[in-house]
CSV table of C-alpha atoms and ligand atoms in Angstrom, one decimal:
chain,number,residue,atom,x,y,z
A,1,UNK,CA,-23.1,15.0,-5.7
A,2,UNK,CA,-21.4,12.0,-4.2
A,3,UNK,CA,-17.7,11.9,-4.0
A,4,UNK,CA,-15.7,9.8,-6.5
A,5,UNK,CA,-14.5,6.5,-5.1
A,6,UNK,CA,-11.0,5.6,-4.2
A,7,UNK,CA,-9.6,2.1,-3.4
A,8,UNK,CA,-6.2,1.1,-2.2
A,9,UNK,CA,-4.6,-1.5,0.1
A,10,UNK,CA,-1.4,-2.9,1.5
A,11,UNK,CA,-0.3,-6.4,2.4
A,12,UNK,CA,0.2,-7.2,6.1
A,13,UNK,CA,3.6,-8.5,5.3
A,14,UNK,CA,5.6,-7.1,8.3
A,15,UNK,CA,5.1,-6.2,12.0
A,16,UNK,CA,5.8,-2.6,11.1
A,17,UNK,CA,5.4,-0.5,8.0
A,18,UNK,CA,8.5,1.4,6.8
A,19,UNK,CA,8.9,5.0,5.9
A,20,UNK,CA,8.6,4.3,2.2
A,21,UNK,CA,5.1,3.0,2.8
A,22,UNK,CA,4.3,6.1,4.9
A,23,UNK,CA,5.6,8.7,2.4
A,24,UNK,CA,4.8,6.7,-0.7
A,25,UNK,CA,1.3,5.6,0.3
A,26,UNK,CA,-0.2,6.5,3.6
A,27,UNK,CA,0.5,10.3,3.4
A,28,UNK,CA,-1.3,10.4,0.0
A,29,UNK,CA,-4.2,8.2,1.3
A,30,UNK,CA,-4.6,10.5,4.3
A,31,UNK,CA,-4.8,13.6,2.0
A,32,UNK,CA,-7.1,11.9,-0.5
A,33,UNK,CA,-9.6,10.7,2.0
A,34,UNK,CA,-11.1,14.2,2.2
A,35,UNK,CA,-12.1,14.5,-1.5
A,36,UNK,CA,-12.9,10.8,-2.1
A,37,UNK,CA,-15.1,8.2,-0.8
A,38,UNK,CA,-12.1,6.1,0.2
A,39,UNK,CA,-11.8,2.3,0.9
A,40,UNK,CA,-8.6,1.1,2.3
A,41,UNK,CA,-8.0,-2.6,3.0
A,42,UNK,CA,-5.4,-4.7,4.7
A,43,UNK,CA,-5.1,-7.4,2.0
A,44,UNK,CA,-4.6,-10.5,4.1
A,45,UNK,CA,-5.8,-12.9,1.3
A,46,UNK,CA,-3.0,-11.5,-0.9
A,47,UNK,CA,-0.5,-12.1,1.9
A,48,UNK,CA,-1.3,-15.8,1.8
A,49,UNK,CA,0.7,-16.0,-1.4
A,50,UNK,CA,3.8,-15.9,0.7
A,51,UNK,CA,4.7,-18.3,3.5
A,52,UNK,CA,3.2,-17.1,6.8
A,53,UNK,CA,3.0,-18.3,10.4
A,54,UNK,CA,-0.8,-18.1,11.1
A,55,UNK,CA,-0.6,-16.4,14.5
A,56,UNK,CA,1.9,-13.9,13.1
A,57,UNK,CA,-0.3,-13.1,10.1
A,58,UNK,CA,-3.2,-12.3,12.4
A,59,UNK,CA,-0.9,-10.0,14.4
A,60,UNK,CA,0.5,-8.3,11.3
A,61,UNK,CA,-3.0,-7.7,10.0
A,62,UNK,CA,-4.0,-5.9,13.2
A,63,UNK,CA,-0.7,-4.0,13.3
A,64,UNK,CA,-1.1,-2.9,9.7
A,65,UNK,CA,-4.6,-1.6,10.4
A,66,UNK,CA,-3.4,0.2,13.6
A,67,UNK,CA,-0.7,1.9,11.6
A,68,UNK,CA,-3.2,3.1,8.9
A,69,UNK,CA,-5.2,4.7,11.7
A,70,UNK,CA,-2.2,6.1,13.5
A,71,UNK,CA,-1.0,7.7,10.3
A,72,UNK,CA,-4.3,9.5,9.9
A,73,UNK,CA,-6.7,7.3,8.0
A,74,UNK,CA,-9.9,8.0,9.9
A,75,UNK,CA,-12.2,4.9,10.2
A,76,UNK,CA,-15.2,7.2,10.6
A,77,UNK,CA,-14.4,9.0,7.3
A,78,UNK,CA,-12.9,6.2,5.2
A,79,UNK,CA,-13.8,2.6,5.1
A,80,UNK,CA,-10.8,0.8,6.6
A,81,UNK,CA,-11.2,-3.0,6.8
A,82,UNK,CA,-9.7,-6.4,6.4
A,83,UNK,CA,-10.0,-8.0,3.0
A,84,UNK,CA,-10.9,-11.5,4.2
A,85,UNK,CA,-13.8,-10.0,6.3
A,86,UNK,CA,-15.7,-9.4,3.1
A,87,UNK,CA,-16.3,-12.7,1.3
A,88,UNK,CA,-17.2,-11.1,-2.0
A,89,UNK,CA,-13.5,-10.5,-2.7
A,90,UNK,CA,-12.7,-14.2,-3.1
A,91,UNK,CA,-16.1,-14.8,-4.9
A,92,UNK,CA,-15.6,-12.1,-7.5
A,93,UNK,CA,-12.0,-13.2,-8.0
A,94,UNK,CA,-13.4,-16.5,-9.2
A,95,UNK,CA,-15.8,-15.0,-11.7
A,96,UNK,CA,-13.1,-12.7,-13.0
A,97,UNK,CA,-10.6,-15.6,-13.4
A,98,UNK,CA,-13.0,-17.0,-15.9
A,99,UNK,CA,-12.6,-13.9,-18.1
A,100,UNK,CA,-8.8,-13.7,-17.6
A,101,UNK,CA,-6.6,-15.2,-20.3
A,102,UNK,CA,-3.9,-17.6,-19.1
A,103,UNK,CA,-1.3,-15.9,-21.2
A,104,UNK,CA,-2.6,-12.5,-20.1
A,105,UNK,CA,-2.0,-13.4,-16.4
A,106,UNK,CA,1.3,-15.0,-17.3
A,107,UNK,CA,2.6,-11.6,-18.7
A,108,UNK,CA,2.4,-9.9,-15.3
A,109,UNK,CA,6.0,-8.9,-14.6
A,110,UNK,CA,5.6,-9.3,-10.8
A,111,UNK,CA,4.5,-12.9,-11.4
A,112,UNK,CA,7.2,-13.6,-13.9
A,113,UNK,CA,9.9,-12.2,-11.5
A,114,UNK,CA,8.6,-14.1,-8.5
A,115,UNK,CA,8.0,-17.4,-10.2
A,116,UNK,CA,11.4,-17.2,-11.8
A,117,UNK,CA,13.0,-16.6,-8.4
A,118,UNK,CA,11.1,-19.5,-6.7
A,119,UNK,CA,10.9,-22.0,-9.5
A,120,UNK,CA,7.6,-23.4,-10.8
A,121,UNK,CA,7.1,-26.0,-8.1
A,122,UNK,CA,7.4,-23.4,-5.4
A,123,UNK,CA,5.1,-21.0,-7.2
A,124,UNK,CA,1.5,-21.3,-6.2
A,125,UNK,CA,-1.5,-20.9,-8.4
A,126,UNK,CA,-2.5,-18.2,-5.9
A,127,UNK,CA,0.6,-16.2,-6.9
A,128,UNK,CA,-0.5,-16.5,-10.5
A,129,UNK,CA,-4.1,-15.3,-9.8
A,130,UNK,CA,-2.9,-12.6,-7.4
A,131,UNK,CA,-3.7,-9.8,-9.9
A,132,UNK,CA,-7.2,-11.2,-10.5
A,133,UNK,CA,-7.9,-10.9,-6.7
A,134,UNK,CA,-6.6,-7.4,-6.8
A,135,UNK,CA,-8.9,-6.6,-9.7
A,136,UNK,CA,-11.8,-8.0,-7.7
A,137,UNK,CA,-10.8,-5.7,-4.7
A,138,UNK,CA,-11.0,-2.7,-7.0
A,139,UNK,CA,-14.0,-3.6,-9.1
A,140,UNK,CA,-16.3,-4.6,-6.3
A,141,UNK,CA,-16.4,-0.9,-5.1
A,142,UNK,CA,-17.1,0.7,-8.5
A,143,UNK,CA,-13.8,2.5,-8.0
A,144,UNK,CA,-12.8,5.7,-9.8
A,145,UNK,CA,-9.1,5.9,-8.8
A,146,UNK,CA,-6.5,3.6,-7.4
A,147,UNK,CA,-3.4,5.2,-5.9
A,148,UNK,CA,-0.5,2.8,-6.1
A,149,UNK,CA,3.2,2.6,-6.6
A,150,UNK,CA,4.5,2.2,-10.1
A,151,UNK,CA,5.1,-1.5,-9.6
A,152,UNK,CA,1.4,-2.0,-9.3
A,153,UNK,CA,0.5,-0.1,-12.4
A,154,UNK,CA,0.4,-3.2,-14.6
A,155,UNK,CA,-2.1,-4.8,-12.2
A,156,UNK,CA,-4.4,-1.8,-12.4
A,157,UNK,CA,-4.1,-1.9,-16.2
A,158,UNK,CA,-5.2,-5.6,-16.1
A,159,UNK,CA,-8.1,-4.6,-13.9
A,160,UNK,CA,-9.2,-2.1,-16.5
A,161,UNK,CA,-9.0,-4.7,-19.2
A,162,UNK,CA,-11.0,-7.2,-17.2
A,163,UNK,CA,-13.7,-4.5,-16.4
A,164,UNK,CA,-14.0,-3.5,-20.1
A,165,UNK,CA,-14.1,-7.1,-21.3
A,166,UNK,CA,-16.7,-8.1,-18.7
A,167,UNK,CA,-18.8,-5.0,-19.5
A,168,UNK,CA,-18.7,-5.7,-23.3
A,169,UNK,CA,-19.5,-9.4,-22.8
A,170,UNK,CA,-22.2,-9.1,-20.2
A,171,UNK,CA,-23.4,-5.5,-20.3
A,172,UNK,CA,-22.3,-2.5,-18.3
A,173,UNK,CA,-21.5,-3.7,-14.8
A,174,UNK,CA,-18.2,-2.3,-13.6
A,175,UNK,CA,-16.8,1.2,-13.5
A,176,UNK,CA,-13.4,1.3,-15.2
A,177,UNK,CA,-10.8,2.6,-12.7
A,178,UNK,CA,-7.9,4.9,-13.3
A,179,UNK,CA,-4.5,4.2,-11.7
A,180,UNK,CA,-3.0,7.2,-9.9
A,181,UNK,CA,0.7,6.6,-9.8
A,182,UNK,CA,2.7,8.4,-7.2
A,183,UNK,CA,5.4,10.8,-8.3
A,184,UNK,CA,8.9,9.5,-8.6
A,185,UNK,CA,10.1,11.8,-5.8
A,186,UNK,CA,7.9,9.7,-3.5
A,187,UNK,CA,10.2,6.7,-4.0
A,188,UNK,CA,12.2,6.2,-0.8
A,189,UNK,CA,15.5,4.3,-0.9
A,190,UNK,CA,17.3,2.1,1.6
A,191,UNK,CA,19.5,4.3,3.9
A,192,UNK,CA,22.4,1.8,3.6
A,193,UNK,CA,21.9,1.0,0.0
A,194,UNK,CA,20.4,4.2,-1.5
A,195,UNK,CA,19.9,2.8,-5.0
A,196,UNK,CA,17.6,0.0,-3.7
A,197,UNK,CA,14.0,0.8,-2.8
A,198,UNK,CA,13.3,0.8,1.0
A,199,UNK,CA,11.4,-2.4,1.5
A,200,UNK,CA,9.6,-4.3,4.3
A,201,UNK,CA,11.5,-7.4,3.0
A,202,UNK,CA,15.0,-5.9,2.9
A,203,UNK,CA,17.7,-8.3,3.8
A,204,UNK,CA,19.3,-6.0,6.4
A,205,UNK,CA,17.4,-3.9,8.9
A,206,UNK,CA,20.0,-1.1,9.1
A,207,UNK,CA,18.8,0.9,6.1
A,208,UNK,CA,15.0,0.6,6.9
A,209,UNK,CA,13.2,3.1,9.0
A,210,UNK,CA,10.3,1.3,10.6
A,211,UNK,CA,7.3,3.3,11.7
A,212,UNK,CA,7.2,1.3,15.0
A,213,UNK,CA,10.9,1.5,15.7
A,214,UNK,CA,11.8,3.2,19.0
A,215,UNK,CA,12.5,6.9,18.0
A,216,UNK,CA,16.1,6.6,19.3
A,217,UNK,CA,16.7,3.7,17.0
A,218,UNK,CA,15.4,5.6,14.0
A,219,UNK,CA,17.5,8.6,14.9
A,220,UNK,CA,20.6,6.4,15.0
A,221,UNK,CA,19.8,4.9,11.6
A,222,UNK,CA,19.5,8.4,10.1
A,223,UNK,CA,22.9,9.4,11.6
A,224,UNK,CA,24.4,6.2,10.1
A,225,UNK,CA,22.9,6.6,6.7
A,226,UNK,CA,25.3,6.2,3.7
A,227,UNK,CA,26.2,9.5,2.1
A,228,UNK,CA,29.3,10.4,0.0
A,229,UNK,CA,32.6,12.2,0.4
A,230,UNK,CA,31.6,15.4,-1.4
A,231,UNK,CA,30.3,17.0,1.8
A,232,UNK,CA,27.6,19.3,0.4
A,233,UNK,CA,23.9,18.9,1.1
A,234,UNK,CA,22.7,18.9,-2.5
A,235,UNK,CA,20.2,17.0,-4.5
A,236,UNK,CA,21.7,14.9,-7.3
A,237,UNK,CA,20.1,11.5,-7.7
A,238,UNK,CA,22.8,10.1,-9.9
A,239,UNK,CA,26.0,11.3,-8.2
A,240,UNK,CA,24.7,11.6,-4.6
A,241,UNK,CA,21.9,9.0,-4.1
A,242,UNK,CA,22.3,8.8,-0.3
A,243,UNK,CA,22.1,12.5,0.3
A,244,UNK,CA,19.3,12.9,-2.3
A,245,UNK,CA,17.2,10.3,-0.6
A,246,UNK,CA,17.6,12.0,2.8
A,247,UNK,CA,16.6,15.3,1.2
A,248,UNK,CA,13.5,13.6,-0.3
A,249,UNK,CA,12.5,12.2,3.1
A,250,UNK,CA,13.2,15.6,4.8
A,251,UNK,CA,11.1,17.4,2.3
A,252,UNK,CA,8.2,14.9,2.3
A,253,UNK,CA,7.9,14.9,6.1
A,254,UNK,CA,8.1,18.7,6.5
A,255,UNK,CA,6.2,19.8,3.4
A,256,UNK,CA,9.2,21.9,2.5
A,257,UNK,CA,10.9,22.3,-0.9
A,258,UNK,CA,14.3,20.6,-1.4
A,259,UNK,CA,16.1,23.8,-2.4
A,260,UNK,CA,15.0,25.5,0.8
A,261,UNK,CA,16.5,22.6,2.8
A,262,UNK,CA,19.7,22.7,0.7
A,263,UNK,CA,20.0,26.5,1.5
A,264,UNK,CA,19.4,25.9,5.2
A,265,UNK,CA,22.3,23.4,5.3
A,266,UNK,CA,24.7,25.2,2.9
A,267,UNK,CA,28.2,25.3,4.3
A,268,UNK,CA,27.3,22.9,7.1
A,269,UNK,CA,28.4,19.3,7.2
A,270,UNK,CA,26.4,16.0,6.8
A,271,UNK,CA,26.4,15.7,10.6
A,272,UNK,CA,24.2,18.7,11.1
A,273,UNK,CA,22.0,17.8,8.2
A,274,UNK,CA,21.5,14.3,9.6
A,275,UNK,CA,20.8,15.6,13.1
A,276,UNK,CA,18.1,17.9,11.6
A,277,UNK,CA,16.6,15.0,9.7
A,278,UNK,CA,16.7,12.7,12.8
A,279,UNK,CA,14.8,15.3,14.7
A,280,UNK,CA,12.2,15.6,11.9
A,281,UNK,CA,11.8,11.8,11.9
A,282,UNK,CA,11.5,11.5,15.6
A,283,UNK,CA,8.9,14.3,15.7
A,284,UNK,CA,6.8,12.8,12.9
A,285,UNK,CA,7.0,9.1,13.9
A,286,UNK,CA,7.0,9.4,17.7
A,287,UNK,CA,3.3,10.3,17.9
A,288,UNK,CA,2.4,7.8,15.1
A,289,UNK,CA,4.1,5.0,16.9
A,290,UNK,CA,2.5,6.0,20.2
A,291,UNK,CA,-0.9,6.0,18.7
A,292,UNK,CA,-0.4,2.7,17.0
A,293,UNK,CA,0.8,1.0,20.2
A,294,UNK,CA,-2.2,2.5,22.0
A,295,UNK,CA,-4.5,1.0,19.5
A,296,UNK,CA,-2.8,-2.3,19.7
A,297,UNK,CA,-3.1,-2.2,23.5
A,298,UNK,CA,-6.9,-2.6,23.0
A,299,UNK,CA,-7.2,-5.3,20.3
A,300,UNK,CA,-10.9,-5.8,21.1
A,301,UNK,CA,-11.7,-2.2,20.3
A,302,UNK,CA,-9.6,-2.3,17.2
A,303,UNK,CA,-11.4,-5.4,16.0
A,304,UNK,CA,-14.8,-3.7,16.6
A,305,UNK,CA,-13.8,-0.8,14.4
A,306,UNK,CA,-12.6,-3.2,11.7
A,307,UNK,CA,-15.8,-5.2,11.9
A,308,UNK,CA,-18.0,-2.1,11.6
A,309,UNK,CA,-16.1,-1.0,8.6
A,310,UNK,CA,-16.2,-4.4,7.1
A,311,UNK,CA,-20.0,-4.3,7.3
A,312,UNK,CA,-20.0,-1.0,5.4
A,313,UNK,CA,-17.7,-2.4,2.8
A,314,UNK,CA,-19.8,-5.6,2.5
A,315,UNK,CA,-22.9,-3.6,1.6
A,316,UNK,CA,-21.2,-2.0,-1.4
A,317,UNK,CA,-19.4,-5.2,-2.4
A,318,UNK,CA,-22.5,-7.5,-2.2
A,319,UNK,CA,-24.4,-5.2,-4.4
A,320,UNK,CA,-21.8,-5.5,-7.2
A,321,UNK,CA,-21.4,-9.2,-6.6
A,322,UNK,CA,-25.1,-9.7,-6.9
A,323,UNK,CA,-25.2,-7.9,-10.2
A,324,UNK,CA,-22.3,-9.9,-11.5
A,325,UNK,CA,-23.9,-13.2,-10.5
A,326,UNK,CA,-27.1,-12.2,-12.4
A,327,UNK,CA,-25.2,-11.1,-15.4
A,328,UNK,CA,-23.2,-14.3,-15.9
A,329,UNK,CA,-26.3,-16.4,-15.4
A,330,UNK,CA,-25.9,-18.0,-12.0
A,331,UNK,CA,-29.3,-19.1,-10.7
A,332,UNK,CA,-30.5,-17.0,-7.8
A,333,UNK,CA,-31.1,-18.9,-4.6
A,334,UNK,CA,-34.7,-18.0,-3.4
A,335,UNK,CA,-35.1,-16.6,0.0
B,1,LIG,P1,4.5,-2.9,-0.2
B,1,LIG,O1,5.2,-2.6,1.1
B,1,LIG,O2,5.5,-3.1,-1.3
B,1,LIG,O3,3.4,-3.8,-0.1
B,1,LIG,O4,3.9,-1.5,-0.6
B,1,LIG,C1,2.7,-0.9,-0.1
B,1,LIG,C2,2.6,0.5,-0.6
B,1,LIG,O5,3.7,1.3,-0.2
B,1,LIG,C3,2.6,0.7,-2.1
B,1,LIG,O6,1.7,1.7,-2.5
B,1,LIG,C4,4.0,1.1,-2.5
B,1,LIG,O7,4.1,1.8,-3.6
B,1,LIG,C5,4.4,1.9,-1.3
B,1,LIG,N1,5.8,1.8,-1.0
B,1,LIG,C6,6.5,0.7,-0.6
B,1,LIG,N2,7.8,0.9,-0.5
B,1,LIG,C7,8.0,2.2,-0.9
B,1,LIG,C8,9.2,3.0,-1.1
B,1,LIG,N3,10.4,2.6,-0.8
B,1,LIG,N4,9.0,4.3,-1.5
B,1,LIG,C9,7.8,4.7,-1.9
B,1,LIG,N5,6.7,4.0,-1.7
B,1,LIG,C10,6.8,2.8,-1.3
B,2,LIG,N1,-0.9,-5.6,-4.7
B,2,LIG,C1,-0.8,-4.4,-3.9
B,2,LIG,C2,0.6,-4.2,-3.4
B,2,LIG,O1,1.3,-5.1,-3.3
B,2,LIG,C3,-1.8,-4.4,-2.8
B,2,LIG,C4,-3.2,-4.4,-3.2
B,2,LIG,C5,-4.1,-5.5,-3.2
B,2,LIG,C6,-3.9,-3.4,-3.8
B,2,LIG,N2,-5.3,-5.1,-3.7
B,2,LIG,C7,-5.3,-3.8,-4.0
B,2,LIG,C8,-3.6,-2.0,-4.0
B,2,LIG,C9,-6.2,-3.0,-4.6
B,2,LIG,C10,-4.6,-1.2,-4.6
B,2,LIG,C11,-5.9,-1.7,-4.9
B,2,LIG,O2,1.0,-3.1,-3.1
């Protein structure tokens, strides 16, 4: 029996991933790669929907891939590649755009939010069709499950709708994927502003723990994290968002239960608790950072790994694309 297939990806939108990406995505990916035939992409085509310096985008793409590997995604086990290396993504996106309703795409909340923020003249058609490209990513690989954050759930629902519509219009072609939405506890908040999600695009750096930060810097950020005046290490998301967030990070990185950590720090101050967490953070991310920097020291080798994986991805993707071209009635070019 072959393993069920998994697909996920992240945009190369920063030099470093942050701890929310690590806990909310990479740790799951790492665990799931055993039981699934997993495909993980660095979605550089999606990143073009935001302004980018070309040289920086290239660098961020390599850095994102290096951090996947450093976090434990094994390129010999999972297919880890760069989206633009497999031309079929853009090609299938075009076909899928012809079965996507204009209104349907316009109802995507991420598009509505972003286009409202930028105004229609600063909103590209690429941003509008972003979810169609994401559907192509997923459907090319006959994917069973798509682990994503809850903000991406609507995009996976659209993917399902497009797959079902295409299948009923042209005959069975795509597997219809299931979203796997990460638990709410996996949501990590900004250390300085613990009701806002920790994000690569946060305005201030002080509340973001970067995977590639110097460990001493991360420790300092933990020690300076916003807490409250109550003084007890206790989980209460409403009343104590700062401490609760630190507890969630602590528990996620150690695999321990929150009550056990509360007990350990009962009757001790926030200083002790933060010191404990700082140590956990340094121990976890020190090696990840080192490994990522090592990989980035040899970009030619990293590029070779990505190329080999792109070739594996391409085989699968081209099979699906060929079937789609036949189904919709494109004339085959003879060889
Ligand atoms: P993004 O950085 O928004 O492109 O997200 C990439 C992946 O990381 C997605 O699967 C997100 O759900 C996850 N992620 C990003 N930020 C957080 C966070 N603060 N907490 C938990 N997961 C996150
Ligand atoms: N849109 C996703 C995000 O911003 C990234 C993404 C692109 C993706 N293609 C995908 C995630 C396919 C899962 C599957 O997080």
